[in-house]
């Protein structure tokens, strides 16, 4: 990965190259959906364990996708904020049918 991207708009095309396989994107989608469900549970119950569940399921799904399907290092290790943003842009693009999953 290049050491610097001047903006998120410059980073996102690179981010997509790191999620080339459908199975990796599916793992991300399932993890992100589970994280959203856990956050809803947190708001409903105010039990802080749901925040931990959201983090584990969100990052767990992503890391499974990278280590088992994509066989690369998650971009979140080098660019955590842009990667977090990229995950949600990719999630909404998949949800909207603009990106296959």
Short mmCIF file of C-alpha atoms in Angstrom, two decimals:
data_model
loop_
_atom_site.label_atom_id
_atom_site.label_comp_id
_atom_site.label_asym_id
_atom_site.label_seq_id
_atom_site.Cartn_x
_atom_site.Cartn_y
_atom_site.Cartn_z
CA UNK A 1 0.00 0.00 0.00
CA UNK A 2 1.29 3.47 -0.76
CA UNK A 3 2.36 5.19 2.43
CA UNK A 4 0.05 8.15 1.98
CA UNK A 5 -3.23 8.95 0.32
CA UNK A 6 -4.03 12.63 0.11
CA UNK A 7 -7.74 12.05 0.75
CA UNK A 8 -10.34 9.40 1.39
CA UNK A 9 -11.44 9.74 -2.25
CA UNK A 10 -7.91 8.75 -3.25
CA UNK A 11 -7.79 5.90 -0.71
CA UNK A 12 -11.15 4.28 -1.51
CA UNK A 13 -10.24 2.85 -4.96
CA UNK A 14 -7.21 1.21 -3.31
CA UNK A 15 -9.48 -0.07 -0.53
CA UNK A 16 -11.71 -1.77 -3.10
CA UNK A 17 -8.71 -3.56 -4.63
CA UNK A 18 -8.13 -5.11 -1.22
CA UNK A 19 -11.69 -6.50 -1.29
CA UNK A 20 -11.67 -8.10 -4.73
CA UNK A 21 -13.26 -11.43 -3.78
CA UNK A 22 -16.99 -11.70 -3.26
CA UNK A 23 -16.46 -13.87 -0.16
CA UNK A 24 -14.34 -11.18 1.48
CA UNK A 25 -17.01 -8.56 0.81
CA UNK A 26 -19.69 -10.91 2.14
CA UNK A 27 -17.72 -11.47 5.35
CA UNK A 28 -17.44 -7.68 5.72
CA UNK A 29 -21.16 -7.24 5.06
CA UNK A 30 -22.17 -9.90 7.60
CA UNK A 31 -19.76 -8.50 10.20
CA UNK A 32 -20.97 -4.94 9.68
CA UNK A 33 -24.62 -6.01 9.81
CA UNK A 34 -23.96 -7.90 13.05
CA UNK A 35 -22.19 -4.86 14.47
CA UNK A 36 -25.20 -2.67 13.65
CA UNK A 37 -27.53 -5.20 15.31
CA UNK A 38 -25.32 -5.24 18.41
CA UNK A 39 -25.40 -1.43 18.58
CA UNK A 40 -29.19 -1.50 18.38
CA UNK A 41 -29.18 -3.99 21.26
CA UNK A 42 -26.90 -1.65 23.20
CA UNK A 43 -29.27 1.29 22.71
CA UNK A 44 -32.19 -0.89 23.77
CA UNK A 45 -30.52 -2.39 26.86
CA UNK A 46 -27.73 0.09 27.70
CA UNK A 47 -25.60 -2.96 28.47
CA UNK A 48 -22.02 -2.03 27.50
CA UNK A 49 -21.21 -5.63 26.55
CA UNK A 50 -23.10 -4.99 23.31
CA UNK A 51 -20.46 -2.42 22.33
CA UNK A 52 -17.81 -5.11 22.69
CA UNK A 53 -20.00 -7.48 20.66
CA UNK A 54 -20.27 -4.82 17.93
CA UNK A 55 -16.50 -4.41 17.75
CA UNK A 56 -15.80 -8.15 17.76
CA UNK A 57 -18.41 -8.94 15.11
CA UNK A 58 -17.51 -5.99 12.89
CA UNK A 59 -13.77 -6.48 12.91
CA UNK A 60 -14.10 -10.26 13.17
CA UNK A 61 -16.08 -10.45 9.94
CA UNK A 62 -13.61 -8.19 8.18
CA UNK A 63 -10.54 -10.07 9.38
CA UNK A 64 -12.06 -13.43 8.48
CA UNK A 65 -12.66 -12.07 5.00
CA UNK A 66 -9.05 -10.97 4.65
CA UNK A 67 -7.23 -13.86 6.26
CA UNK A 68 -9.31 -16.70 4.81
CA UNK A 69 -10.64 -15.41 1.48
CA UNK A 70 -8.65 -12.42 0.29
CA UNK A 71 -5.37 -13.64 1.85
CA UNK A 72 -4.09 -10.15 2.47
CA UNK A 73 -3.47 -7.84 5.38
CA UNK A 74 -6.45 -5.69 6.38
CA UNK A 75 -5.99 -2.05 5.41
CA UNK A 76 -7.17 -1.13 8.93
CA UNK A 77 -3.72 -2.05 10.23
CA UNK A 78 -2.13 0.82 8.28
CA UNK A 79 -5.00 3.31 7.83
CA UNK A 80 -7.62 2.65 10.54
CA UNK A 81 -9.81 5.74 10.01
CA UNK A 82 -9.92 5.56 6.22
CA UNK A 83 -10.48 1.80 6.43
CA UNK A 84 -13.38 2.25 8.84
CA UNK A 85 -14.88 4.84 6.50
CA UNK A 86 -14.24 2.60 3.50
CA UNK A 87 -15.98 -0.32 5.14
CA UNK A 88 -19.16 1.69 5.59
CA UNK A 89 -19.07 3.15 2.07
CA UNK A 90 -18.58 -0.38 0.71
CA UNK A 91 -21.40 -1.64 2.96
CA UNK A 92 -23.87 0.96 1.65
CA UNK A 93 -22.78 0.36 -1.95
CA UNK A 94 -23.45 -3.37 -1.50
CA UNK A 95 -26.78 -2.65 0.17
CA UNK A 96 -27.76 -0.32 -2.68
CA UNK A 97 -26.73 -2.86 -5.33
CA UNK A 98 -23.86 -0.71 -6.65
CA UNK A 99 -21.25 -3.28 -5.61
CA UNK A 100 -21.68 -7.03 -5.85
CA UNK A 101 -21.67 -9.15 -2.76
#
